[in-house]
mmCIF file of C-alpha atoms in Angstrom:
data_model
loop_
_atom_site.group_PDB
_atom_site.id
_atom_site.type_symbol
_atom_site.label_atom_id
_atom_site.label_comp_id
_atom_site.label_asym_id
_atom_site.label_seq_id
_atom_site.Cartn_x
_atom_site.Cartn_y
_atom_site.Cartn_z
ATOM 1 C CA ALA A 1 103.100 -80.437 45.772
ATOM 2 C CA GLN A 2 99.357 -80.257 46.220
ATOM 3 C CA SER A 3 96.574 -79.042 43.967
ATOM 4 C CA VAL A 4 92.840 -78.512 44.424
ATOM 5 C CA THR A 5 90.094 -78.700 41.821
ATOM 6 C CA GLN A 6 86.671 -77.275 42.523
ATOM 7 C CA LEU A 7 84.507 -78.854 39.897
ATOM 8 C CA ASP A 8 81.835 -76.154 39.652
ATOM 9 C CA SER A 9 82.603 -72.478 39.282
ATOM 10 C CA GLN A 10 78.985 -71.480 39.929
ATOM 11 C CA VAL A 11 76.145 -73.274 41.697
ATOM 12 C CA PRO A 12 72.658 -71.716 41.706
ATOM 13 C CA VAL A 13 70.183 -73.272 44.132
ATOM 14 C CA PHE A 14 66.752 -72.369 45.455
ATOM 15 C CA GLU A 15 66.301 -71.363 49.074
ATOM 16 C CA GLU A 16 65.724 -74.313 51.440
ATOM 17 C CA ALA A 17 67.053 -76.800 48.861
ATOM 18 C CA PRO A 18 70.097 -78.974 49.594
ATOM 19 C CA VAL A 19 73.460 -78.184 48.044
ATOM 20 C CA GLU A 20 76.762 -79.954 47.427
ATOM 21 C CA LEU A 21 79.928 -78.143 46.426
ATOM 22 C CA ARG A 22 82.516 -80.505 45.030
ATOM 23 C CA CYS A 23 86.238 -80.517 45.757
ATOM 24 C CA ASN A 24 88.941 -82.930 44.615
ATOM 25 C CA TYR A 25 92.572 -82.703 45.580
ATOM 26 C CA SER A 26 95.878 -84.128 44.471
ATOM 27 C CA SER A 27 98.824 -84.753 46.754
ATOM 28 C CA SER A 28 101.705 -87.186 47.083
ATOM 29 C CA VAL A 29 101.539 -86.879 50.883
ATOM 30 C CA SER A 30 98.801 -86.861 53.482
ATOM 31 C CA VAL A 31 97.026 -83.558 53.810
ATOM 32 C CA TYR A 32 94.755 -81.501 55.961
ATOM 33 C CA LEU A 33 91.590 -80.262 54.220
ATOM 34 C CA PHE A 34 89.554 -77.090 54.680
ATOM 35 C CA TRP A 35 86.587 -75.174 53.413
ATOM 36 C CA TYR A 36 86.539 -71.395 53.649
ATOM 37 C CA VAL A 37 83.727 -68.954 52.839
ATOM 38 C CA GLN A 38 84.200 -65.454 51.477
ATOM 39 C CA TYR A 39 81.334 -62.982 51.599
ATOM 40 C CA PRO A 40 81.461 -59.969 49.249
ATOM 41 C CA ASN A 41 84.265 -57.532 50.082
ATOM 42 C CA GLN A 42 85.420 -59.605 53.033
ATOM 43 C CA GLY A 43 88.280 -61.920 53.938
ATOM 44 C CA LEU A 44 88.066 -65.677 54.363
ATOM 45 C CA GLN A 45 86.240 -67.397 57.199
ATOM 46 C CA LEU A 46 86.927 -71.018 58.102
ATOM 47 C CA LEU A 47 83.803 -73.187 57.715
ATOM 48 C CA LEU A 48 85.299 -76.522 58.707
ATOM 49 C CA LYS A 49 88.451 -78.608 58.578
ATOM 50 C CA TYR A 50 89.527 -82.226 58.423
ATOM 51 C CA LEU A 51 92.693 -83.033 60.314
ATOM 52 C CA SER A 52 92.188 -86.694 61.267
ATOM 53 C CA GLY A 53 89.636 -89.083 62.739
ATOM 54 C CA SER A 54 86.023 -89.187 61.601
ATOM 55 C CA THR A 55 85.671 -88.559 57.891
ATOM 56 C CA LEU A 56 82.431 -86.613 58.367
ATOM 57 C CA VAL A 57 83.217 -83.137 59.591
ATOM 58 C CA LYS A 58 80.649 -80.666 60.846
ATOM 59 C CA GLY A 59 81.249 -76.943 60.599
ATOM 60 C CA ILE A 60 79.583 -73.647 61.218
ATOM 61 C CA ASN A 61 76.303 -72.453 59.690
ATOM 62 C CA GLY A 62 74.990 -76.007 59.253
ATOM 63 C CA PHE A 63 77.644 -77.095 56.733
ATOM 64 C CA GLU A 64 79.340 -80.469 56.748
ATOM 65 C CA ALA A 65 81.912 -82.202 54.567
ATOM 66 C CA GLU A 66 83.021 -85.765 54.024
ATOM 67 C CA PHE A 67 86.624 -86.770 53.434
ATOM 68 C CA ASN A 68 86.981 -89.626 50.969
ATOM 69 C CA LYS A 69 90.597 -90.719 50.747
ATOM 70 C CA SER A 70 90.116 -93.259 47.951
ATOM 71 C CA GLN A 71 88.422 -90.666 45.745
ATOM 72 C CA THR A 72 90.613 -87.800 47.017
ATOM 73 C CA SER A 73 87.513 -85.726 47.563
ATOM 74 C CA PHE A 74 86.194 -83.396 50.250
ATOM 75 C CA HIS A 75 82.714 -82.320 49.166
ATOM 76 C CA LEU A 76 80.815 -79.684 51.136
ATOM 77 C CA ARG A 77 77.099 -80.139 51.827
ATOM 78 C CA LYS A 78 74.212 -78.346 53.456
ATOM 79 C CA PRO A 79 70.727 -79.873 53.690
ATOM 80 C CA SER A 80 68.841 -76.581 53.431
ATOM 81 C CA VAL A 81 70.400 -73.327 52.235
ATOM 82 C CA HIS A 82 69.431 -69.768 53.102
ATOM 83 C CA ILE A 83 69.763 -66.548 51.161
ATOM 84 C CA SER A 84 72.551 -65.580 53.547
ATOM 85 C CA ASP A 85 74.655 -68.528 52.309
ATOM 86 C CA THR A 86 75.227 -66.706 49.018
ATOM 87 C CA ALA A 87 79.015 -66.350 48.866
ATOM 88 C CA GLU A 88 82.211 -67.712 47.358
ATOM 89 C CA TYR A 89 83.414 -71.025 48.806
ATOM 90 C CA PHE A 90 87.016 -72.191 48.673
ATOM 91 C CA CYS A 91 88.406 -75.641 49.268
ATOM 92 C CA ALA A 92 92.022 -75.757 50.464
ATOM 93 C CA VAL A 93 94.679 -78.264 51.475
ATOM 94 C CA SER A 94 97.958 -78.178 53.320
ATOM 95 C CA SER A 95 100.573 -80.797 54.045
ATOM 96 C CA LEU A 96 100.947 -82.250 57.519
ATOM 97 C CA SER A 97 104.277 -80.493 58.107
ATOM 98 C CA GLY A 98 104.013 -77.685 60.587
ATOM 99 C CA ASN A 99 103.130 -74.185 59.476
ATOM 100 C CA THR A 100 102.793 -74.957 55.774
ATOM 101 C CA PRO A 101 100.813 -72.718 53.437
ATOM 102 C CA LEU A 102 97.312 -73.374 52.209
ATOM 103 C CA VAL A 103 96.751 -74.332 48.565
ATOM 104 C CA PHE A 104 93.344 -73.155 47.400
ATOM 105 C CA GLY A 105 90.996 -74.114 44.625
ATOM 106 C CA LYS A 106 89.568 -71.454 42.320
ATOM 107 C CA GLY A 107 86.356 -71.217 44.262
ATOM 108 C CA THR A 108 82.665 -71.977 43.752
ATOM 109 C CA ARG A 109 80.143 -69.174 43.685
ATOM 110 C CA LEU A 110 77.006 -70.312 45.517
ATOM 111 C CA SER A 111 73.940 -68.249 44.597
ATOM 112 C CA VAL A 112 70.807 -68.911 46.631
ATOM 113 C CA ILE A 113 67.620 -67.918 44.837
ATOM 114 C CA ALA A 114 64.501 -66.887 46.757
ATOM 115 C CA GLU B 1 90.773 -60.896 71.524
ATOM 116 C CA THR B 2 91.633 -58.684 68.543
ATOM 117 C CA GLY B 3 91.307 -60.215 65.095
ATOM 118 C CA VAL B 4 93.561 -59.772 62.093
ATOM 119 C CA THR B 5 93.517 -56.257 60.695
ATOM 120 C CA GLN B 6 94.898 -54.929 57.436
ATOM 121 C CA SER B 7 95.539 -51.458 56.092
ATOM 122 C CA PRO B 8 94.741 -49.758 53.894
ATOM 123 C CA THR B 9 91.415 -51.174 52.748
ATOM 124 C CA HIS B 10 91.791 -49.958 49.190
ATOM 125 C CA LEU B 11 94.720 -48.552 47.252
ATOM 126 C CA ILE B 12 95.245 -47.276 43.732
ATOM 127 C CA LYS B 13 98.767 -47.114 42.324
ATOM 128 C CA THR B 14 100.368 -46.490 38.971
ATOM 129 C CA ARG B 15 102.471 -49.033 37.105
ATOM 130 C CA GLY B 16 106.120 -48.831 38.201
ATOM 131 C CA GLN B 17 105.342 -47.474 41.663
ATOM 132 C CA GLN B 18 106.007 -49.193 44.964
ATOM 133 C CA VAL B 19 103.431 -50.138 47.606
ATOM 134 C CA THR B 20 103.463 -51.241 51.249
ATOM 135 C CA LEU B 21 100.579 -53.163 52.785
ATOM 136 C CA ARG B 22 100.270 -53.737 56.513
ATOM 137 C CA CYS B 23 98.890 -56.502 58.691
ATOM 138 C CA SER B 24 98.396 -56.813 62.429
ATOM 139 C CA SER B 25 98.159 -60.426 63.534
ATOM 140 C CA GLN B 26 95.656 -61.810 65.968
ATOM 141 C CA SER B 27 96.674 -61.528 69.581
ATOM 142 C CA GLY B 28 99.022 -64.361 70.563
ATOM 143 C CA HIS B 29 99.840 -65.407 66.984
ATOM 144 C CA ASN B 30 103.482 -65.485 65.889
ATOM 145 C CA THR B 31 103.196 -66.434 62.215
ATOM 146 C CA VAL B 32 101.920 -64.338 59.326
ATOM 147 C CA SER B 33 101.204 -65.558 55.811
ATOM 148 C CA TRP B 34 100.399 -63.396 52.799
ATOM 149 C CA TYR B 35 98.211 -64.440 49.892
ATOM 150 C CA GLN B 36 97.308 -62.788 46.577
ATOM 151 C CA GLN B 37 93.767 -63.273 45.285
ATOM 152 C CA ALA B 38 93.292 -62.171 41.687
ATOM 153 C CA LEU B 39 89.764 -61.538 40.471
ATOM 154 C CA GLY B 40 87.856 -64.778 40.066
ATOM 155 C CA GLN B 41 90.679 -66.886 41.474
ATOM 156 C CA GLY B 42 91.522 -68.565 44.745
ATOM 157 C CA PRO B 43 94.178 -67.075 47.010
ATOM 158 C CA GLN B 44 97.788 -67.881 46.119
ATOM 159 C CA PHE B 45 100.518 -68.106 48.736
ATOM 160 C CA ILE B 46 103.142 -65.364 48.534
ATOM 161 C CA PHE B 47 105.261 -65.984 51.631
ATOM 162 C CA GLN B 48 105.173 -66.629 55.347
ATOM 163 C CA TYR B 49 107.011 -64.999 58.241
ATOM 164 C CA TYR B 50 107.803 -66.659 61.549
ATOM 165 C CA ARG B 51 109.857 -64.998 64.264
ATOM 166 C CA GLU B 52 110.776 -62.167 61.903
ATOM 167 C CA GLU B 53 112.261 -64.488 59.256
ATOM 168 C CA GLU B 54 110.838 -65.608 55.930
ATOM 169 C CA ASN B 55 109.659 -69.179 56.441
ATOM 170 C CA GLY B 56 108.531 -70.264 53.002
ATOM 171 C CA ARG B 57 107.765 -68.577 49.704
ATOM 172 C CA GLY B 58 105.450 -69.217 46.810
ATOM 173 C CA ASN B 59 106.069 -68.621 43.127
ATOM 174 C CA PHE B 60 106.387 -64.844 43.295
ATOM 175 C CA PRO B 61 109.291 -62.702 42.017
ATOM 176 C CA PRO B 62 111.757 -60.969 44.371
ATOM 177 C CA ARG B 63 110.013 -57.625 43.901
ATOM 178 C CA PHE B 64 107.520 -59.037 46.404
ATOM 179 C CA SER B 65 109.177 -58.742 49.801
ATOM 180 C CA GLY B 66 108.105 -58.627 53.393
ATOM 181 C CA LEU B 67 108.937 -57.922 56.974
ATOM 182 C CA GLN B 68 107.747 -59.137 60.334
ATOM 183 C CA PHE B 69 108.225 -57.000 63.411
ATOM 184 C CA PRO B 70 108.866 -58.032 67.045
ATOM 185 C CA ASN B 71 105.162 -57.569 67.807
ATOM 186 C CA TYR B 72 104.435 -60.051 64.953
ATOM 187 C CA SER B 73 102.800 -57.471 62.715
ATOM 188 C CA SER B 74 103.911 -57.633 59.104
ATOM 189 C CA GLU B 75 104.357 -55.670 55.905
ATOM 190 C CA LEU B 76 104.156 -56.735 52.296
ATOM 191 C CA ASN B 77 106.150 -54.586 49.879
ATOM 192 C CA VAL B 78 105.789 -54.722 46.121
ATOM 193 C CA ASN B 79 108.234 -52.840 43.904
ATOM 194 C CA ALA B 80 107.893 -51.925 40.236
ATOM 195 C CA LEU B 81 104.156 -52.540 40.207
ATOM 196 C CA GLU B 82 102.654 -54.236 37.165
ATOM 197 C CA LEU B 83 99.061 -54.250 35.996
ATOM 198 C CA ASP B 84 98.783 -57.952 36.924
ATOM 199 C CA ASP B 85 99.535 -57.078 40.544
ATOM 200 C CA SER B 86 95.982 -55.776 40.820
ATOM 201 C CA ALA B 87 94.365 -58.113 43.344
ATOM 202 C CA LEU B 88 93.057 -58.569 46.855
ATOM 203 C CA TYR B 89 95.969 -59.142 49.239
ATOM 204 C CA LEU B 90 95.097 -61.258 52.243
ATOM 205 C CA CYS B 91 97.038 -61.638 55.431
ATOM 206 C CA ALA B 92 96.542 -64.631 57.706
ATOM 207 C CA SER B 93 97.937 -65.164 61.177
ATOM 208 C CA SER B 94 98.483 -68.381 63.057
ATOM 209 C CA LEU B 95 100.316 -69.823 66.031
ATOM 210 C CA ALA B 96 103.178 -72.144 65.131
ATOM 211 C CA GLY B 97 102.901 -75.521 66.813
ATOM 212 C CA THR B 98 99.092 -75.657 66.844
ATOM 213 C CA ALA B 99 97.032 -77.978 64.660
ATOM 214 C CA GLN B 100 97.326 -76.931 61.047
ATOM 215 C CA GLY B 101 94.524 -74.863 59.702
ATOM 216 C CA GLU B 102 94.151 -72.387 62.458
ATOM 217 C CA GLN B 103 94.855 -69.536 60.057
ATOM 218 C CA TYR B 104 92.790 -66.449 60.679
ATOM 219 C CA PHE B 105 92.373 -64.120 57.723
ATOM 220 C CA GLY B 106 92.074 -60.373 57.672
ATOM 221 C CA PRO B 107 89.611 -58.505 55.439
ATOM 222 C CA GLY B 108 92.251 -57.856 52.788
ATOM 223 C CA THR B 109 93.644 -54.864 50.929
ATOM 224 C CA ARG B 110 92.282 -54.256 47.430
ATOM 225 C CA LEU B 111 95.158 -53.014 45.240
ATOM 226 C CA THR B 112 94.423 -51.551 41.829
ATOM 227 C CA VAL B 113 97.334 -50.809 39.489
ATOM 228 C CA THR B 114 96.604 -48.483 36.571
#
């Protein structure tokens, strides 16, 4: 079984400042890792994913994340945030078996302040 | 290419009633997964359907049931509604056999049980 811990429930940050949203996971098997974004009253949109290969993954909207196997972490970063980045961000994992469900963290609310 | 759609958008039901939520998968996708997102929480896996058969289930009671149709659309049925069933219900479609993570989410159905 897998589990995901998002260490911060809320992160306020000023516009154009850098941000890091932290995610740690637990699993007895190798996993795939994902970050999703949820804007108010909308579904989930995939930001980026780590399947294999390079541990630094680049996604949409200028976000990137680094997979650290020894620390079982997959932190999300952006060097300069915009007001439009205000949303809920979810880290998720799934096992490497085909068609397995996603296990999500509780989410981090990113609030960008003008 | 048509994305994942869900209906209705919002729904209000009374405790003890039954509800049916609908999902149309993205064109070409043959797998549908349903998730429940309670307020302030991350989505939790309910079940998955592949080729019209249930292909995995989370920790939800039998009063949560589903169907997948030959066109890969799906329904989620909940009987004997309880107040705790109030949540956003998300449907995600994917294509079995592709790299894990290619789950595309719909906008969700907001269910309120009074």
